[in-house]
mmCIF file with all atom_site columns, C-alpha atoms in Angstrom:
data_model
loop_
_atom_site.group_PDB
_atom_site.id
_atom_site.type_symbol
_atom_site.label_atom_id
_atom_site.label_alt_id
_atom_site.label_comp_id
_atom_site.label_asym_id
_atom_site.label_entity_id
_atom_site.label_seq_id
_atom_site.pdbx_PDB_ins_code
_atom_site.Cartn_x
_atom_site.Cartn_y
_atom_site.Cartn_z
_atom_site.occupancy
_atom_site.B_iso_or_equiv
_atom_site.pdbx_formal_charge
_atom_site.auth_seq_id
_atom_site.auth_comp_id
_atom_site.auth_asym_id
_atom_site.auth_atom_id
_atom_site.pdbx_PDB_model_num
ATOM 1   C CA . TYR A 1 1   ? 7.528  26.866  46.413 1.00 37.00 ? 1   TYR A CA 1
ATOM 2   C CA . ALA A 1 2   ? 7.113  29.826  44.118 1.00 39.00 ? 2   ALA A CA 1
ATOM 3   C CA . PHE A 1 3   ? 9.629  28.174  41.792 1.00 40.00 ? 3   PHE A CA 1
ATOM 4   C CA . VAL A 1 4   ? 7.072  25.470  41.071 1.00 43.00 ? 4   VAL A CA 1
ATOM 5   C CA . ALA A 1 5   ? 3.692  27.117  41.338 1.00 40.00 ? 5   ALA A CA 1
ATOM 6   C CA . GLY A 1 6   ? 4.568  30.309  39.514 1.00 42.00 ? 6   GLY A CA 1
ATOM 7   C CA . GLU A 1 7   ? 1.542  32.456  38.927 1.00 41.00 ? 7   GLU A CA 1
ATOM 8   C CA . GLY A 1 8   ? -1.856 31.892  37.418 1.00 41.00 ? 8   GLY A CA 1
ATOM 9   C CA . PRO A 1 9   ? -3.437 28.495  36.802 1.00 43.00 ? 9   PRO A CA 1
ATOM 10  C CA . MET A 1 10  ? -1.335 26.375  39.154 1.00 43.00 ? 10  MET A CA 1
ATOM 11  C CA . ALA A 1 11  ? -1.683 28.825  42.037 1.00 42.00 ? 11  ALA A CA 1
ATOM 12  C CA . ALA A 1 12  ? -5.458 28.651  41.660 1.00 45.00 ? 12  ALA A CA 1
ATOM 13  C CA . GLY A 1 13  ? -5.390 24.841  41.944 1.00 49.00 ? 13  GLY A CA 1
ATOM 14  C CA . ASN A 1 14  ? -5.780 24.175  38.231 1.00 46.00 ? 14  ASN A CA 1
ATOM 15  C CA . PRO A 1 15  ? -3.729 21.036  37.394 1.00 52.00 ? 15  PRO A CA 1
ATOM 16  C CA . LYS A 1 16  ? -2.515 22.546  34.102 1.00 52.00 ? 16  LYS A CA 1
ATOM 17  C CA . LYS A 1 17  ? 1.241  22.410  33.786 1.00 52.00 ? 17  LYS A CA 1
ATOM 18  C CA . VAL A 1 18  ? 2.926  25.746  34.209 1.00 51.00 ? 18  VAL A CA 1
ATOM 19  C CA . PRO A 1 19  ? 6.436  25.683  32.748 1.00 55.00 ? 19  PRO A CA 1
ATOM 20  C CA . LEU A 1 20  ? 9.229  26.333  35.195 1.00 54.00 ? 20  LEU A CA 1
ATOM 21  C CA . ARG A 1 21  ? 11.502 29.230  34.529 1.00 57.00 ? 21  ARG A CA 1
ATOM 22  C CA . TRP A 1 22  ? 14.646 27.083  34.273 1.00 59.00 ? 22  TRP A CA 1
ATOM 23  C CA . ASN A 1 23  ? 16.182 29.371  31.657 1.00 63.00 ? 23  ASN A CA 1
ATOM 24  C CA . SER A 1 24  ? 17.474 31.592  34.447 1.00 74.00 ? 24  SER A CA 1
ATOM 25  C CA . PRO A 1 25  ? 20.652 30.299  36.163 1.00 77.00 ? 25  PRO A CA 1
ATOM 26  C CA . LYS A 1 26  ? 19.717 32.338  39.228 1.00 81.00 ? 26  LYS A CA 1
ATOM 27  C CA . ILE A 1 27  ? 16.319 30.595  39.492 1.00 77.00 ? 27  ILE A CA 1
ATOM 28  C CA . ARG A 1 28  ? 17.889 27.142  39.010 1.00 74.00 ? 28  ARG A CA 1
ATOM 29  C CA . LYS A 1 29  ? 20.434 27.856  41.734 1.00 79.00 ? 29  LYS A CA 1
ATOM 30  C CA . ARG A 1 30  ? 17.785 29.131  44.152 1.00 79.00 ? 30  ARG A CA 1
ATOM 31  C CA . ALA A 1 31  ? 15.529 26.137  43.434 1.00 75.00 ? 31  ALA A CA 1
ATOM 32  C CA . ARG A 1 32  ? 18.349 23.650  44.082 1.00 74.00 ? 32  ARG A CA 1
ATOM 33  C CA . GLU A 1 33  ? 19.305 25.417  47.308 1.00 77.00 ? 33  GLU A CA 1
ATOM 34  C CA . GLU A 1 34  ? 15.700 25.485  48.536 1.00 75.00 ? 34  GLU A CA 1
ATOM 35  C CA . CYS A 1 35  ? 15.155 21.802  47.794 1.00 71.00 ? 35  CYS A CA 1
ATOM 36  C CA . ALA A 1 36  ? 18.411 20.868  49.491 1.00 71.00 ? 36  ALA A CA 1
ATOM 37  C CA . ARG A 1 37  ? 17.363 22.906  52.540 1.00 70.00 ? 37  ARG A CA 1
ATOM 38  C CA . ILE A 1 38  ? 13.967 21.204  52.685 1.00 69.00 ? 38  ILE A CA 1
ATOM 39  C CA . GLN A 1 39  ? 15.466 17.737  52.271 1.00 65.00 ? 39  GLN A CA 1
ATOM 40  C CA . ALA A 1 40  ? 17.979 18.413  55.047 1.00 63.00 ? 40  ALA A CA 1
ATOM 41  C CA . LEU A 1 41  ? 15.141 19.396  57.402 1.00 62.00 ? 41  LEU A CA 1
ATOM 42  C CA . GLU A 1 42  ? 13.013 16.358  56.647 1.00 60.00 ? 42  GLU A CA 1
ATOM 43  C CA . LYS A 1 43  ? 13.854 13.000  58.114 1.00 57.00 ? 43  LYS A CA 1
ATOM 44  C CA . GLN A 1 44  ? 14.386 10.616  55.246 1.00 64.00 ? 44  GLN A CA 1
ATOM 45  C CA . THR A 1 45  ? 12.097 7.618   55.434 1.00 69.00 ? 45  THR A CA 1
ATOM 46  C CA . THR A 1 46  ? 11.518 4.671   53.173 1.00 77.00 ? 46  THR A CA 1
ATOM 47  C CA . SER A 1 47  ? 7.865  3.834   52.579 1.00 82.00 ? 47  SER A CA 1
ATOM 48  C CA . ARG A 1 48  ? 6.407  0.343   52.363 1.00 86.00 ? 48  ARG A CA 1
ATOM 49  C CA . PHE A 1 49  ? 5.595  1.063   48.718 1.00 88.00 ? 49  PHE A CA 1
ATOM 50  C CA . HIS A 1 50  ? 9.246  1.967   48.049 1.00 89.00 ? 50  HIS A CA 1
ATOM 51  C CA . LEU A 1 51  ? 10.378 -1.228  49.794 1.00 91.00 ? 51  LEU A CA 1
ATOM 52  C CA . SER A 1 52  ? 7.926  -3.306  47.728 1.00 92.00 ? 52  SER A CA 1
ATOM 53  C CA . VAL A 1 53  ? 9.310  -1.802  44.489 1.00 93.00 ? 53  VAL A CA 1
ATOM 54  C CA . ALA A 1 54  ? 12.863 -2.583  45.665 1.00 94.00 ? 54  ALA A CA 1
ATOM 55  C CA . ALA A 1 55  ? 11.812 -6.138  46.582 1.00 95.00 ? 55  ALA A CA 1
ATOM 56  C CA . ALA A 1 56  ? 10.316 -6.620  43.096 1.00 96.00 ? 56  ALA A CA 1
ATOM 57  C CA . LEU A 1 57  ? 13.622 -5.487  41.571 1.00 96.00 ? 57  LEU A CA 1
ATOM 58  C CA . ASP A 1 58  ? 15.437 -7.974  43.825 1.00 96.00 ? 58  ASP A CA 1
ATOM 59  C CA . ARG A 1 59  ? 13.149 -10.802 42.681 1.00 96.00 ? 59  ARG A CA 1
ATOM 60  C CA . MET A 1 60  ? 13.947 -9.876  39.060 1.00 96.00 ? 60  MET A CA 1
ATOM 61  C CA . ASN A 1 61  ? 17.677 -9.836  39.899 1.00 95.00 ? 61  ASN A CA 1
ATOM 62  C CA . ILE A 1 62  ? 17.992 -6.176  38.848 1.00 96.00 ? 62  ILE A CA 1
ATOM 63  C CA . SER A 1 63  ? 20.792 -4.513  40.791 1.00 96.00 ? 63  SER A CA 1
ATOM 64  C CA . HIS A 1 64  ? 19.933 -1.152  42.341 1.00 96.00 ? 64  HIS A CA 1
ATOM 65  C CA . ILE A 1 65  ? 20.735 1.260   45.152 1.00 94.00 ? 65  ILE A CA 1
ATOM 66  C CA . ASN A 1 66  ? 18.071 2.600   47.508 1.00 92.00 ? 66  ASN A CA 1
ATOM 67  C CA . GLU A 1 67  ? 18.118 6.220   48.729 1.00 88.00 ? 67  GLU A CA 1
ATOM 68  C CA . ARG A 1 68  ? 20.955 7.410   46.523 1.00 88.00 ? 68  ARG A CA 1
ATOM 69  C CA . ARG A 1 69  ? 22.105 11.033  46.436 1.00 82.00 ? 69  ARG A CA 1
ATOM 70  C CA . ILE A 1 70  ? 22.461 12.541  42.970 1.00 81.00 ? 70  ILE A CA 1
ATOM 71  C CA . GLY A 1 71  ? 23.591 16.133  43.332 1.00 76.00 ? 71  GLY A CA 1
ATOM 72  C CA . THR A 1 72  ? 21.230 17.816  45.789 1.00 75.00 ? 72  THR A CA 1
ATOM 73  C CA . TRP A 1 73  ? 18.531 15.194  45.238 1.00 80.00 ? 73  TRP A CA 1
ATOM 74  C CA . SER A 1 74  ? 17.790 12.051  47.202 1.00 82.00 ? 74  SER A CA 1
ATOM 75  C CA . ILE A 1 75  ? 16.614 9.436   44.698 1.00 88.00 ? 75  ILE A CA 1
ATOM 76  C CA . ASP A 1 76  ? 14.441 6.550   45.900 1.00 91.00 ? 76  ASP A CA 1
ATOM 77  C CA . ILE A 1 77  ? 15.957 3.888   43.632 1.00 94.00 ? 77  ILE A CA 1
ATOM 78  C CA . HIS A 1 78  ? 18.846 4.065   41.183 1.00 94.00 ? 78  HIS A CA 1
ATOM 79  C CA . ILE A 1 79  ? 19.135 1.087   38.836 1.00 95.00 ? 79  ILE A CA 1
ATOM 80  C CA . THR A 1 80  ? 22.781 -0.024  38.645 1.00 95.00 ? 80  THR A CA 1
ATOM 81  C CA . GLU A 1 81  ? 22.293 -2.946  36.256 1.00 93.00 ? 81  GLU A CA 1
ATOM 82  C CA . PRO A 1 82  ? 24.799 -2.616  33.367 1.00 93.00 ? 82  PRO A CA 1
ATOM 83  C CA . GLY A 1 83  ? 23.137 -0.764  30.516 1.00 93.00 ? 83  GLY A CA 1
ATOM 84  C CA . LEU A 1 84  ? 20.342 0.553   32.755 1.00 93.00 ? 84  LEU A CA 1
ATOM 85  C CA . GLU A 1 85  ? 22.351 2.964   34.927 1.00 91.00 ? 85  GLU A CA 1
ATOM 86  C CA . HIS A 1 86  ? 20.450 5.941   33.524 1.00 90.00 ? 86  HIS A CA 1
ATOM 87  C CA . ILE A 1 87  ? 17.186 4.796   35.164 1.00 92.00 ? 87  ILE A CA 1
ATOM 88  C CA . ILE A 1 88  ? 15.968 6.195   38.463 1.00 91.00 ? 88  ILE A CA 1
ATOM 89  C CA . ILE A 1 89  ? 12.690 5.380   40.193 1.00 93.00 ? 89  ILE A CA 1
ATOM 90  C CA . GLU A 1 90  ? 10.746 7.666   42.483 1.00 90.00 ? 90  GLU A CA 1
ATOM 91  C CA . ALA A 1 91  ? 8.209  5.690   44.526 1.00 89.00 ? 91  ALA A CA 1
ATOM 92  C CA . ASP A 1 92  ? 5.868  8.554   45.382 1.00 86.00 ? 92  ASP A CA 1
ATOM 93  C CA . GLY A 1 93  ? 3.211  7.784   47.947 1.00 81.00 ? 93  GLY A CA 1
ATOM 94  C CA . PRO A 1 94  ? 0.346  9.945   49.255 1.00 81.00 ? 94  PRO A CA 1
ATOM 95  C CA . THR A 1 95  ? 2.603  12.486  51.002 1.00 81.00 ? 95  THR A CA 1
ATOM 96  C CA . HIS A 1 96  ? 3.867  13.626  47.596 1.00 84.00 ? 96  HIS A CA 1
ATOM 97  C CA . TYR A 1 97  ? 0.396  14.787  46.498 1.00 85.00 ? 97  TYR A CA 1
ATOM 98  C CA . LEU A 1 98  ? -2.037 17.496  47.497 1.00 88.00 ? 98  LEU A CA 1
ATOM 99  C CA . HIS A 1 99  ? -4.678 16.216  49.928 1.00 87.00 ? 99  HIS A CA 1
ATOM 100 C CA . ASN A 1 100 ? -7.210 13.893  48.264 1.00 86.00 ? 100 ASN A CA 1
ATOM 101 C CA . SER A 1 101 ? -5.959 14.574  44.744 1.00 87.00 ? 101 SER A CA 1
ATOM 102 C CA . THR A 1 102 ? -3.678 13.318  42.004 1.00 88.00 ? 102 THR A CA 1
ATOM 103 C CA . VAL A 1 103 ? -1.817 16.657  41.821 1.00 89.00 ? 103 VAL A CA 1
ATOM 104 C CA . ARG A 1 104 ? 1.776  16.528  43.073 1.00 88.00 ? 104 ARG A CA 1
ATOM 105 C CA . ASN A 1 105 ? 2.667  18.929  45.854 1.00 88.00 ? 105 ASN A CA 1
ATOM 106 C CA . GLY A 1 106 ? 5.307  21.646  45.417 1.00 85.00 ? 106 GLY A CA 1
ATOM 107 C CA . PRO A 1 107 ? 8.434  19.750  46.507 1.00 84.00 ? 107 PRO A CA 1
ATOM 108 C CA . ALA A 1 108 ? 7.517  16.626  44.522 1.00 86.00 ? 108 ALA A CA 1
ATOM 109 C CA . LEU A 1 109 ? 6.654  18.648  41.416 1.00 87.00 ? 109 LEU A CA 1
ATOM 110 C CA . LEU A 1 110 ? 9.902  20.590  41.580 1.00 85.00 ? 110 LEU A CA 1
ATOM 111 C CA . LYS A 1 111 ? 11.951 17.440  42.110 1.00 86.00 ? 111 LYS A CA 1
ATOM 112 C CA . HIS A 1 112 ? 10.355 15.558  39.200 1.00 86.00 ? 112 HIS A CA 1
ATOM 113 C CA . ARG A 1 113 ? 10.738 18.481  36.824 1.00 85.00 ? 113 ARG A CA 1
ATOM 114 C CA . ALA A 1 114 ? 14.343 19.049  37.854 1.00 83.00 ? 114 ALA A CA 1
ATOM 115 C CA . LEU A 1 115 ? 15.192 15.345  37.489 1.00 84.00 ? 115 LEU A CA 1
ATOM 116 C CA . ALA A 1 116 ? 13.639 15.335  34.035 1.00 82.00 ? 116 ALA A CA 1
ATOM 117 C CA . ASP A 1 117 ? 16.143 18.048  33.107 1.00 78.00 ? 117 ASP A CA 1
ATOM 118 C CA . LEU A 1 118 ? 19.177 15.931  34.102 1.00 74.00 ? 118 LEU A CA 1
#
């Protein structure tokens, strides 16, 4: 996860944001390939939290798709309500964070930063 952590503050556990080096097409390509490889290895599961968010959307009659693929990314929830199609929701539970902290782990950090660039 060198794409995410980089060097310096983040590697030392400091929660300061270290900007990704997205300006390099080679780095972007390698990051996408690595994330796709990791996602392919991991069994995709839907957490209870994710299901509760989806159920809340159902109760509000907001159409959506669970576990949608967008490029190399698996998105938890994609809103498909007319006019809101640009909204995606990631229902990140404890496995997306470093142990006993509020700091996202490498894969989650990379995914969120990459999705923000879409």
